[in-house]
Amino acid sequence: MCNPASNYWPGTEKRPGDNVTLTSRDGSDFTVHISRPAGEGPHPTMLIIHDYFDPDDYYFDLADQYAAAGYLSVCPDLFHRQGDLSEQSHEKAGERIGAVADDQAIEDLEVVLDHLKTDRAAGDLAVTGFCWGGRIAYLLAARHPEVKALVVMYGHLTAWSGPDGNKQYSPLEEAARIKARVIGSYGGGDDAIPLEQVSDMEKRLRERGVSAELKVYEGAPHCFFRTPEWKQASDDVWSRVLSGLKETVG
């Protein structure tokens, strides 16, 4: 999202999910939204990593959309230690994200992966992430070779802090560890992510034989997906994602 006003959706169907509570490795409880497709499965599975806004609207809804498309979909709240935003604004979201450590986010996601191993309906694994969450999605795939498809929406590609900070990992530097097929979407008018980095990531992945398409949409800003102004690009993204997922995870 990265945009509280996002209100367009390329799809037309939903399968409403339910919230469950899991416990992190440090003992704190957090909410995970789980949406299930029709039938017993196993179903291809989509793990959704939200951006720096609260996930319980846009991203829980996204899980419901993926479920209607046939994917067992899960979206955890990775900001449970910091609490909900007092207002849905870039200023407040920017203040909160500074406290969220890479290692904590990755460990919480690994708790979700462990939970999925106990779910008989879970099948081949795909991961998607947006903005900050796209950056974390790259890092998770670098650590978990069982990820077969990586759907990245304008995911940042560098560390957000120095080596001793809490966001010390760089997707570009960890590209050699990623084995998943990468379906990426970036904005040509995105001031937050240099296009040179996007080209570099795609090159690093392809040089190792990884299937990677990091498509750049000319003129599109950061967080363009699901905005009415970028309906055509959003439709194309959704079509590419569903086609790539069908080829890769079922």
PDB file of C-alpha atoms in Angstrom:
ATOM      1  CA  MET A   1       0.000   0.000   0.000  1.00  0.00           C
ATOM      2  CA  CYS A   2       2.267   2.798   1.275  1.00  0.00           C
ATOM      3  CA  ASN A   3      -0.779   4.878   0.426  1.00  0.00           C
ATOM      4  CA  PRO A   4      -3.797   5.047   2.769  1.00  0.00           C
ATOM      5  CA  ALA A   5      -5.968   6.206  -0.149  1.00  0.00           C
ATOM      6  CA  SER A   6      -5.447   3.056  -2.230  1.00  0.00           C
ATOM      7  CA  ASN A   7      -8.899   1.738  -3.075  1.00  0.00           C
ATOM      8  CA  TYR A   8      -8.749   0.042  -6.474  1.00  0.00           C
ATOM      9  CA  TRP A   9      -8.484  -3.705  -6.880  1.00  0.00           C
ATOM     10  CA  PRO A  10      -7.922  -5.599 -10.159  1.00  0.00           C
ATOM     11  CA  GLY A  11      -9.710  -8.721  -8.890  1.00  0.00           C
ATOM     12  CA  THR A  12     -13.432  -9.179  -8.331  1.00  0.00           C
ATOM     13  CA  GLU A  13     -13.731 -11.940  -5.729  1.00  0.00           C
ATOM     14  CA  LYS A  14     -12.843 -12.555  -2.075  1.00  0.00           C
ATOM     15  CA  ARG A  15     -12.910 -15.454   0.358  1.00  0.00           C
ATOM     16  CA  PRO A  16     -12.997 -13.819   3.807  1.00  0.00           C
ATOM     17  CA  GLY A  17     -10.465 -15.232   6.252  1.00  0.00           C
ATOM     18  CA  ASP A  18     -10.064 -15.465  10.005  1.00  0.00           C
ATOM     19  CA  ASN A  19      -7.557 -14.103  12.497  1.00  0.00           C
ATOM     20  CA  VAL A  20      -5.499 -16.451  14.646  1.00  0.00           C
ATOM     21  CA  THR A  21      -2.951 -15.677  17.355  1.00  0.00           C
ATOM     22  CA  LEU A  22       0.609 -17.000  17.281  1.00  0.00           C
ATOM     23  CA  THR A  23       3.397 -16.467  19.794  1.00  0.00           C
ATOM     24  CA  SER A  24       6.739 -15.037  18.726  1.00  0.00           C
ATOM     25  CA  ARG A  25      10.087 -16.396  19.869  1.00  0.00           C
ATOM     26  CA  ASP A  26      10.351 -13.590  22.417  1.00  0.00           C
ATOM     27  CA  GLY A  27       6.977 -14.500  23.914  1.00  0.00           C
ATOM     28  CA  SER A  28       4.811 -11.748  22.447  1.00  0.00           C
ATOM     29  CA  ASP A  29       1.532 -12.676  20.769  1.00  0.00           C
ATOM     30  CA  PHE A  30       0.668 -11.478  17.280  1.00  0.00           C
ATOM     31  CA  THR A  31      -2.249 -11.693  14.870  1.00  0.00           C
ATOM     32  CA  VAL A  32      -2.125 -13.646  11.624  1.00  0.00           C
ATOM     33  CA  HIS A  33      -4.916 -13.363   9.068  1.00  0.00           C
ATOM     34  CA  ILE A  34      -5.495 -16.676   7.261  1.00  0.00           C
ATOM     35  CA  SER A  35      -7.709 -16.933   4.186  1.00  0.00           C
ATOM     36  CA  ARG A  36      -8.543 -20.302   2.631  1.00  0.00           C
ATOM     37  CA  PRO A  37      -9.619 -21.252  -0.871  1.00  0.00           C
ATOM     38  CA  ALA A  38     -12.385 -23.741  -1.537  1.00  0.00           C
ATOM     39  CA  GLY A  39     -11.575 -27.430  -1.126  1.00  0.00           C
ATOM     40  CA  GLU A  40      -9.353 -29.422   1.199  1.00  0.00           C
ATOM     41  CA  GLY A  41      -6.052 -28.829  -0.552  1.00  0.00           C
ATOM     42  CA  PRO A  42      -3.170 -28.884  -0.285  1.00  0.00           C
ATOM     43  CA  HIS A  43      -3.199 -25.440  -1.859  1.00  0.00           C
ATOM     44  CA  PRO A  44      -0.326 -23.299  -3.085  1.00  0.00           C
ATOM     45  CA  THR A  45       0.409 -20.936  -0.225  1.00  0.00           C
ATOM     46  CA  MET A  46       1.044 -17.189  -0.224  1.00  0.00           C
ATOM     47  CA  LEU A  47       2.768 -15.449   2.690  1.00  0.00           C
ATOM     48  CA  ILE A  48       2.053 -11.709   2.571  1.00  0.00           C
ATOM     49  CA  ILE A  49       4.449  -9.155   4.099  1.00  0.00           C
ATOM     50  CA  HIS A  50       2.865  -5.743   4.524  1.00  0.00           C
ATOM     51  CA  ASP A  51       4.403  -2.294   4.174  1.00  0.00           C
ATOM     52  CA  TYR A  52       4.859   0.230   6.967  1.00  0.00           C
ATOM     53  CA  PHE A  53       1.165   0.923   7.485  1.00  0.00           C
ATOM     54  CA  ASP A  54      -1.132  -1.249   9.623  1.00  0.00           C
ATOM     55  CA  PRO A  55      -1.919  -4.492   7.764  1.00  0.00           C
ATOM     56  CA  ASP A  56      -5.473  -5.174   8.890  1.00  0.00           C
ATOM     57  CA  ASP A  57      -7.236  -3.445   6.014  1.00  0.00           C
ATOM     58  CA  TYR A  58      -5.345  -3.536   2.728  1.00  0.00           C
ATOM     59  CA  TYR A  59      -3.238  -6.634   3.375  1.00  0.00           C
ATOM     60  CA  PHE A  60      -5.796  -8.773   5.145  1.00  0.00           C
ATOM     61  CA  ASP A  61      -8.051  -7.925   2.203  1.00  0.00           C
ATOM     62  CA  LEU A  62      -5.249  -8.963  -0.155  1.00  0.00           C
ATOM     63  CA  ALA A  63      -5.125 -12.360   1.558  1.00  0.00           C
ATOM     64  CA  ASP A  64      -8.865 -12.723   0.926  1.00  0.00           C
ATOM     65  CA  GLN A  65      -8.285 -11.872  -2.743  1.00  0.00           C
ATOM     66  CA  TYR A  66      -5.503 -14.443  -3.070  1.00  0.00           C
ATOM     67  CA  ALA A  67      -7.730 -17.068  -1.438  1.00  0.00           C
ATOM     68  CA  ALA A  68     -10.406 -16.451  -4.066  1.00  0.00           C
ATOM     69  CA  ALA A  69      -7.697 -17.047  -6.686  1.00  0.00           C
ATOM     70  CA  GLY A  70      -6.904 -20.439  -5.129  1.00  0.00           C
ATOM     71  CA  TYR A  71      -4.120 -19.677  -2.645  1.00  0.00           C
ATOM     72  CA  LEU A  72      -3.988 -20.417   1.058  1.00  0.00           C
ATOM     73  CA  SER A  73      -2.952 -16.941   2.172  1.00  0.00           C
ATOM     74  CA  VAL A  74      -1.477 -15.705   5.431  1.00  0.00           C
ATOM     75  CA  CYS A  75      -0.626 -12.187   6.564  1.00  0.00           C
ATOM     76  CA  PRO A  76       0.947 -11.578   9.991  1.00  0.00           C
ATOM     77  CA  ASP A  77       1.001  -8.255  11.835  1.00  0.00           C
ATOM     78  CA  LEU A  78       4.720  -7.553  12.146  1.00  0.00           C
ATOM     79  CA  PHE A  79       4.148  -4.366  14.173  1.00  0.00           C
ATOM     80  CA  HIS A  80       2.570  -6.049  17.188  1.00  0.00           C
ATOM     81  CA  ARG A  81       5.389  -4.912  19.492  1.00  0.00           C
ATOM     82  CA  GLN A  82       4.961  -1.265  18.504  1.00  0.00           C
ATOM     83  CA  GLY A  83       1.163  -1.144  18.339  1.00  0.00           C
ATOM     84  CA  ASP A  84      -1.233   0.362  15.813  1.00  0.00           C
ATOM     85  CA  LEU A  85      -0.675   3.761  14.282  1.00  0.00           C
ATOM     86  CA  SER A  86      -2.480   6.672  15.908  1.00  0.00           C
ATOM     87  CA  GLU A  87      -3.278   7.846  12.379  1.00  0.00           C
ATOM     88  CA  GLN A  88      -2.756   6.379   8.919  1.00  0.00           C
ATOM     89  CA  SER A  89      -0.162   8.886   7.753  1.00  0.00           C
ATOM     90  CA  HIS A  90       3.327   8.616   6.286  1.00  0.00           C
ATOM     91  CA  GLU A  91       4.665  10.651   9.192  1.00  0.00           C
ATOM     92  CA  LYS A  92       3.395   8.239  11.861  1.00  0.00           C
ATOM     93  CA  ALA A  93       4.271   5.159   9.808  1.00  0.00           C
ATOM     94  CA  GLY A  94       7.781   6.507   9.297  1.00  0.00           C
ATOM     95  CA  GLU A  95       8.224   7.052  13.031  1.00  0.00           C
ATOM     96  CA  ARG A  96       7.173   3.495  13.864  1.00  0.00           C
ATOM     97  CA  ILE A  97       9.186   1.641  11.242  1.00  0.00           C
ATOM     98  CA  GLY A  98      12.438   2.839  12.805  1.00  0.00           C
ATOM     99  CA  ALA A  99      11.853   0.567  15.793  1.00  0.00           C
ATOM    100  CA  VAL A 100      11.251  -2.598  13.760  1.00  0.00           C
ATOM    101  CA  ALA A 101      14.361  -4.757  13.440  1.00  0.00           C
ATOM    102  CA  ASP A 102      15.095  -6.996  10.451  1.00  0.00           C
ATOM    103  CA  ASP A 103      15.850  -9.954  12.704  1.00  0.00           C
ATOM    104  CA  GLN A 104      12.583  -9.603  14.623  1.00  0.00           C
ATOM    105  CA  ALA A 105      10.513  -9.409  11.432  1.00  0.00           C
ATOM    106  CA  ILE A 106      12.270 -12.420   9.920  1.00  0.00           C
ATOM    107  CA  GLU A 107      11.876 -14.451  13.123  1.00  0.00           C
ATOM    108  CA  ASP A 108       8.153 -13.662  13.286  1.00  0.00           C
ATOM    109  CA  LEU A 109       7.781 -14.780   9.683  1.00  0.00           C
ATOM    110  CA  GLU A 110       9.606 -17.986  10.530  1.00  0.00           C
ATOM    111  CA  VAL A 111       7.072 -18.623  13.307  1.00  0.00           C
ATOM    112  CA  VAL A 112       4.377 -18.325  10.629  1.00  0.00           C
ATOM    113  CA  LEU A 113       6.281 -20.737   8.382  1.00  0.00           C
ATOM    114  CA  ASP A 114       6.487 -23.226  11.265  1.00  0.00           C
ATOM    115  CA  HIS A 115       2.735 -22.871  11.763  1.00  0.00           C
ATOM    116  CA  LEU A 116       2.120 -23.572   8.075  1.00  0.00           C
ATOM    117  CA  LYS A 117       4.037 -26.830   8.373  1.00  0.00           C
ATOM    118  CA  THR A 118       1.274 -28.050  10.703  1.00  0.00           C
ATOM    119  CA  ASP A 119      -1.488 -27.051   8.267  1.00  0.00           C
ATOM    120  CA  ARG A 120      -2.359 -29.972   6.012  1.00  0.00           C
ATOM    121  CA  ALA A 121      -3.901 -27.581   3.474  1.00  0.00           C
ATOM    122  CA  ALA A 122      -0.591 -25.760   2.879  1.00  0.00           C
ATOM    123  CA  GLY A 123       1.307 -26.554  -0.316  1.00  0.00           C
ATOM    124  CA  ASP A 124       4.156 -24.978  -2.269  1.00  0.00           C
ATOM    125  CA  LEU A 125       5.245 -21.637  -0.828  1.00  0.00           C
ATOM    126  CA  ALA A 126       5.221 -18.194  -2.407  1.00  0.00           C
ATOM    127  CA  VAL A 127       6.043 -14.932  -0.632  1.00  0.00           C
ATOM    128  CA  THR A 128       4.982 -11.421  -1.544  1.00  0.00           C
ATOM    129  CA  GLY A 129       6.033  -8.118   0.002  1.00  0.00           C
ATOM    130  CA  PHE A 130       5.464  -4.420  -0.523  1.00  0.00           C
ATOM    131  CA  CYS A 131       7.946  -1.552   0.010  1.00  0.00           C
ATOM    132  CA  TRP A 132       9.666  -2.315   3.347  1.00  0.00           C
ATOM    133  CA  GLY A 133       7.878  -5.664   3.235  1.00  0.00           C
ATOM    134  CA  GLY A 134       9.290  -6.307  -0.221  1.00  0.00           C
ATOM    135  CA  ARG A 135      12.757  -5.804   1.185  1.00  0.00           C
ATOM    136  CA  ILE A 136      12.005  -8.284   3.969  1.00  0.00           C
ATOM    137  CA  ALA A 137      10.576 -10.722   1.391  1.00  0.00           C
ATOM    138  CA  TYR A 138      13.922 -10.764  -0.443  1.00  0.00           C
ATOM    139  CA  LEU A 139      15.729 -11.419   2.846  1.00  0.00           C
ATOM    140  CA  LEU A 140      13.336 -14.204   3.845  1.00  0.00           C
ATOM    141  CA  ALA A 141      13.727 -15.946   0.480  1.00  0.00           C
ATOM    142  CA  ALA A 142      17.512 -15.725   0.828  1.00  0.00           C
ATOM    143  CA  ARG A 143      17.215 -17.677   4.099  1.00  0.00           C
ATOM    144  CA  HIS A 144      14.536 -20.168   3.041  1.00  0.00           C
ATOM    145  CA  PRO A 145      15.131 -22.115  -0.162  1.00  0.00           C
ATOM    146  CA  GLU A 146      11.665 -23.657   0.137  1.00  0.00           C
ATOM    147  CA  VAL A 147      10.278 -20.355  -1.183  1.00  0.00           C
ATOM    148  CA  LYS A 148       9.491 -21.150  -4.814  1.00  0.00           C
ATOM    149  CA  ALA A 149       8.065 -17.810  -5.950  1.00  0.00           C
ATOM    150  CA  LEU A 150       8.865 -14.298  -4.747  1.00  0.00           C
ATOM    151  CA  VAL A 151       6.413 -11.552  -5.710  1.00  0.00           C
ATOM    152  CA  VAL A 152       7.976  -8.176  -4.944  1.00  0.00           C
ATOM    153  CA  MET A 153       6.113  -4.893  -5.167  1.00  0.00           C
ATOM    154  CA  TYR A 154       8.550  -1.954  -5.206  1.00  0.00           C
ATOM    155  CA  GLY A 155      10.661  -3.701  -2.580  1.00  0.00           C
ATOM    156  CA  HIS A 156      13.682  -1.782  -1.349  1.00  0.00           C
ATOM    157  CA  LEU A 157      17.006  -3.303  -2.299  1.00  0.00           C
ATOM    158  CA  THR A 158      19.564  -2.021   0.213  1.00  0.00           C
ATOM    159  CA  ALA A 159      20.196  -1.986   3.954  1.00  0.00           C
ATOM    160  CA  TRP A 160      18.376   0.741   5.869  1.00  0.00           C
ATOM    161  CA  SER A 161      21.013   1.038   8.568  1.00  0.00           C
ATOM    162  CA  GLY A 162      24.704   0.371   9.090  1.00  0.00           C
ATOM    163  CA  PRO A 163      26.063  -3.061  10.050  1.00  0.00           C
ATOM    164  CA  ASP A 164      25.400  -2.370  13.729  1.00  0.00           C
ATOM    165  CA  GLY A 165      21.864  -1.047  13.177  1.00  0.00           C
ATOM    166  CA  ASN A 166      18.525  -2.851  13.216  1.00  0.00           C
ATOM    167  CA  LYS A 167      18.043  -2.920   9.419  1.00  0.00           C
ATOM    168  CA  GLN A 168      21.487  -4.077   8.438  1.00  0.00           C
ATOM    169  CA  TYR A 169      20.731  -6.524   5.625  1.00  0.00           C
ATOM    170  CA  SER A 170      20.857  -5.731   1.906  1.00  0.00           C
ATOM    171  CA  PRO A 171      18.803  -7.709  -0.638  1.00  0.00           C
ATOM    172  CA  LEU A 172      21.334  -6.824  -3.327  1.00  0.00           C
ATOM    173  CA  GLU A 173      24.146  -8.299  -1.277  1.00  0.00           C
ATOM    174  CA  GLU A 174      22.081 -11.414  -0.541  1.00  0.00           C
ATOM    175  CA  ALA A 175      20.876 -11.961  -4.119  1.00  0.00           C
ATOM    176  CA  ALA A 176      23.276 -14.902  -4.518  1.00  0.00           C
ATOM    177  CA  ARG A 177      21.282 -16.827  -1.896  1.00  0.00           C
ATOM    178  CA  ILE A 178      17.872 -16.424  -3.557  1.00  0.00           C
ATOM    179  CA  LYS A 179      16.626 -19.470  -5.481  1.00  0.00           C
ATOM    180  CA  ALA A 180      12.963 -18.516  -5.929  1.00  0.00           C
ATOM    181  CA  ARG A 181      11.493 -17.257  -9.161  1.00  0.00           C
ATOM    182  CA  VAL A 182      11.165 -13.478  -8.787  1.00  0.00           C
ATOM    183  CA  ILE A 183       8.198 -11.541 -10.183  1.00  0.00           C
ATOM    184  CA  GLY A 184       8.896  -7.901  -9.422  1.00  0.00           C
ATOM    185  CA  SER A 185       7.022  -4.673 -10.147  1.00  0.00           C
ATOM    186  CA  TYR A 186       8.615  -1.243  -9.802  1.00  0.00           C
ATOM    187  CA  GLY A 187       7.657   2.319 -10.696  1.00  0.00           C
ATOM    188  CA  GLY A 188       9.664   4.257 -13.227  1.00  0.00           C
ATOM    189  CA  GLY A 189       8.765   7.461 -11.376  1.00  0.00           C
ATOM    190  CA  ASP A 190       9.615   6.078  -7.929  1.00  0.00           C
ATOM    191  CA  ASP A 191      11.936   8.524  -6.182  1.00  0.00           C
ATOM    192  CA  ALA A 192      12.549   6.079  -3.316  1.00  0.00           C
ATOM    193  CA  ILE A 193      14.187   3.245  -5.300  1.00  0.00           C
ATOM    194  CA  PRO A 194      16.849   4.016  -7.937  1.00  0.00           C
ATOM    195  CA  LEU A 195      16.188   2.144 -11.171  1.00  0.00           C
ATOM    196  CA  GLU A 196      19.892   1.277 -11.343  1.00  0.00           C
ATOM    197  CA  GLN A 197      19.382  -0.877  -8.249  1.00  0.00           C
ATOM    198  CA  VAL A 198      16.408  -2.617  -9.868  1.00  0.00           C
ATOM    199  CA  SER A 199      18.461  -3.436 -12.969  1.00  0.00           C
ATOM    200  CA  ASP A 200      21.342  -4.610 -10.803  1.00  0.00           C
ATOM    201  CA  MET A 201      19.125  -6.976  -8.815  1.00  0.00           C
ATOM    202  CA  GLU A 202      17.600  -8.464 -11.953  1.00  0.00           C
ATOM    203  CA  LYS A 203      21.069  -8.928 -13.468  1.00  0.00           C
ATOM    204  CA  ARG A 204      22.456 -10.604 -10.330  1.00  0.00           C
ATOM    205  CA  LEU A 205      19.556 -13.044 -10.211  1.00  0.00           C
ATOM    206  CA  ARG A 206      19.622 -13.897 -13.910  1.00  0.00           C
ATOM    207  CA  GLU A 207      23.374 -14.421 -13.968  1.00  0.00           C
ATOM    208  CA  ARG A 208      22.823 -17.311 -11.557  1.00  0.00           C
ATOM    209  CA  GLY A 209      20.068 -18.820 -13.677  1.00  0.00           C
ATOM    210  CA  VAL A 210      17.221 -17.583 -11.471  1.00  0.00           C
ATOM    211  CA  SER A 211      14.043 -16.711 -13.362  1.00  0.00           C
ATOM    212  CA  ALA A 212      13.573 -13.007 -12.644  1.00  0.00           C
ATOM    213  CA  GLU A 213      11.430 -10.310 -14.223  1.00  0.00           C
ATOM    214  CA  LEU A 214      11.585  -6.971 -12.435  1.00  0.00           C
ATOM    215  CA  LYS A 215       9.255  -4.984 -14.638  1.00  0.00           C
ATOM    216  CA  VAL A 216       9.384  -1.197 -14.468  1.00  0.00           C
ATOM    217  CA  TYR A 217       6.150   0.703 -15.177  1.00  0.00           C
ATOM    218  CA  GLU A 218       7.023   3.962 -16.888  1.00  0.00           C
ATOM    219  CA  GLY A 219       6.173   7.024 -14.830  1.00  0.00           C
ATOM    220  CA  ALA A 220       4.548   5.060 -12.012  1.00  0.00           C
ATOM    221  CA  PRO A 221       5.236   6.339  -8.484  1.00  0.00           C
ATOM    222  CA  HIS A 222       6.081   4.334  -5.402  1.00  0.00           C
ATOM    223  CA  CYS A 223       3.100   2.269  -4.189  1.00  0.00           C
ATOM    224  CA  PHE A 224       1.207   2.644  -7.462  1.00  0.00           C
ATOM    225  CA  PHE A 225      -0.485  -0.751  -7.234  1.00  0.00           C
ATOM    226  CA  ARG A 226      -4.184  -0.614  -6.439  1.00  0.00           C
ATOM    227  CA  THR A 227      -4.548   3.114  -7.023  1.00  0.00           C
ATOM    228  CA  PRO A 228      -7.275   4.246  -9.469  1.00  0.00           C
ATOM    229  CA  GLU A 229      -4.823   6.505 -11.305  1.00  0.00           C
ATOM    230  CA  TRP A 230      -2.728   3.461 -12.187  1.00  0.00           C
ATOM    231  CA  LYS A 231      -5.532   1.047 -13.010  1.00  0.00           C
ATOM    232  CA  GLN A 232      -3.954  -0.242 -16.226  1.00  0.00           C
ATOM    233  CA  ALA A 233      -0.615  -0.923 -14.562  1.00  0.00           C
ATOM    234  CA  SER A 234      -2.344  -2.563 -11.577  1.00  0.00           C
ATOM    235  CA  ASP A 235      -4.306  -4.855 -13.888  1.00  0.00           C
ATOM    236  CA  ASP A 236      -1.094  -5.827 -15.667  1.00  0.00           C
ATOM    237  CA  VAL A 237       0.699  -6.521 -12.385  1.00  0.00           C
ATOM    238  CA  TRP A 238      -2.115  -8.763 -11.146  1.00  0.00           C
ATOM    239  CA  SER A 239      -2.227 -10.658 -14.448  1.00  0.00           C
ATOM    240  CA  ARG A 240       1.546 -11.211 -14.422  1.00  0.00           C
ATOM    241  CA  VAL A 241       1.500 -12.324 -10.794  1.00  0.00           C
ATOM    242  CA  LEU A 242      -1.317 -14.850 -11.203  1.00  0.00           C
ATOM    243  CA  SER A 243       0.204 -16.229 -14.396  1.00  0.00           C
ATOM    244  CA  GLY A 244       3.660 -16.561 -12.829  1.00  0.00           C
ATOM    245  CA  LEU A 245       2.304 -18.158  -9.676  1.00  0.00           C
ATOM    246  CA  LYS A 246       0.289 -20.694 -11.648  1.00  0.00           C
ATOM    247  CA  GLU A 247       3.427 -21.703 -13.530  1.00  0.00           C
ATOM    248  CA  THR A 248       5.570 -21.901 -10.398  1.00  0.00           C
ATOM    249  CA  VAL A 249       3.540 -23.080  -7.416  1.00  0.00           C
ATOM    250  CA  GLY A 250       0.358 -24.485  -8.933  1.00  0.00           C
TER     251      GLY A 250
END
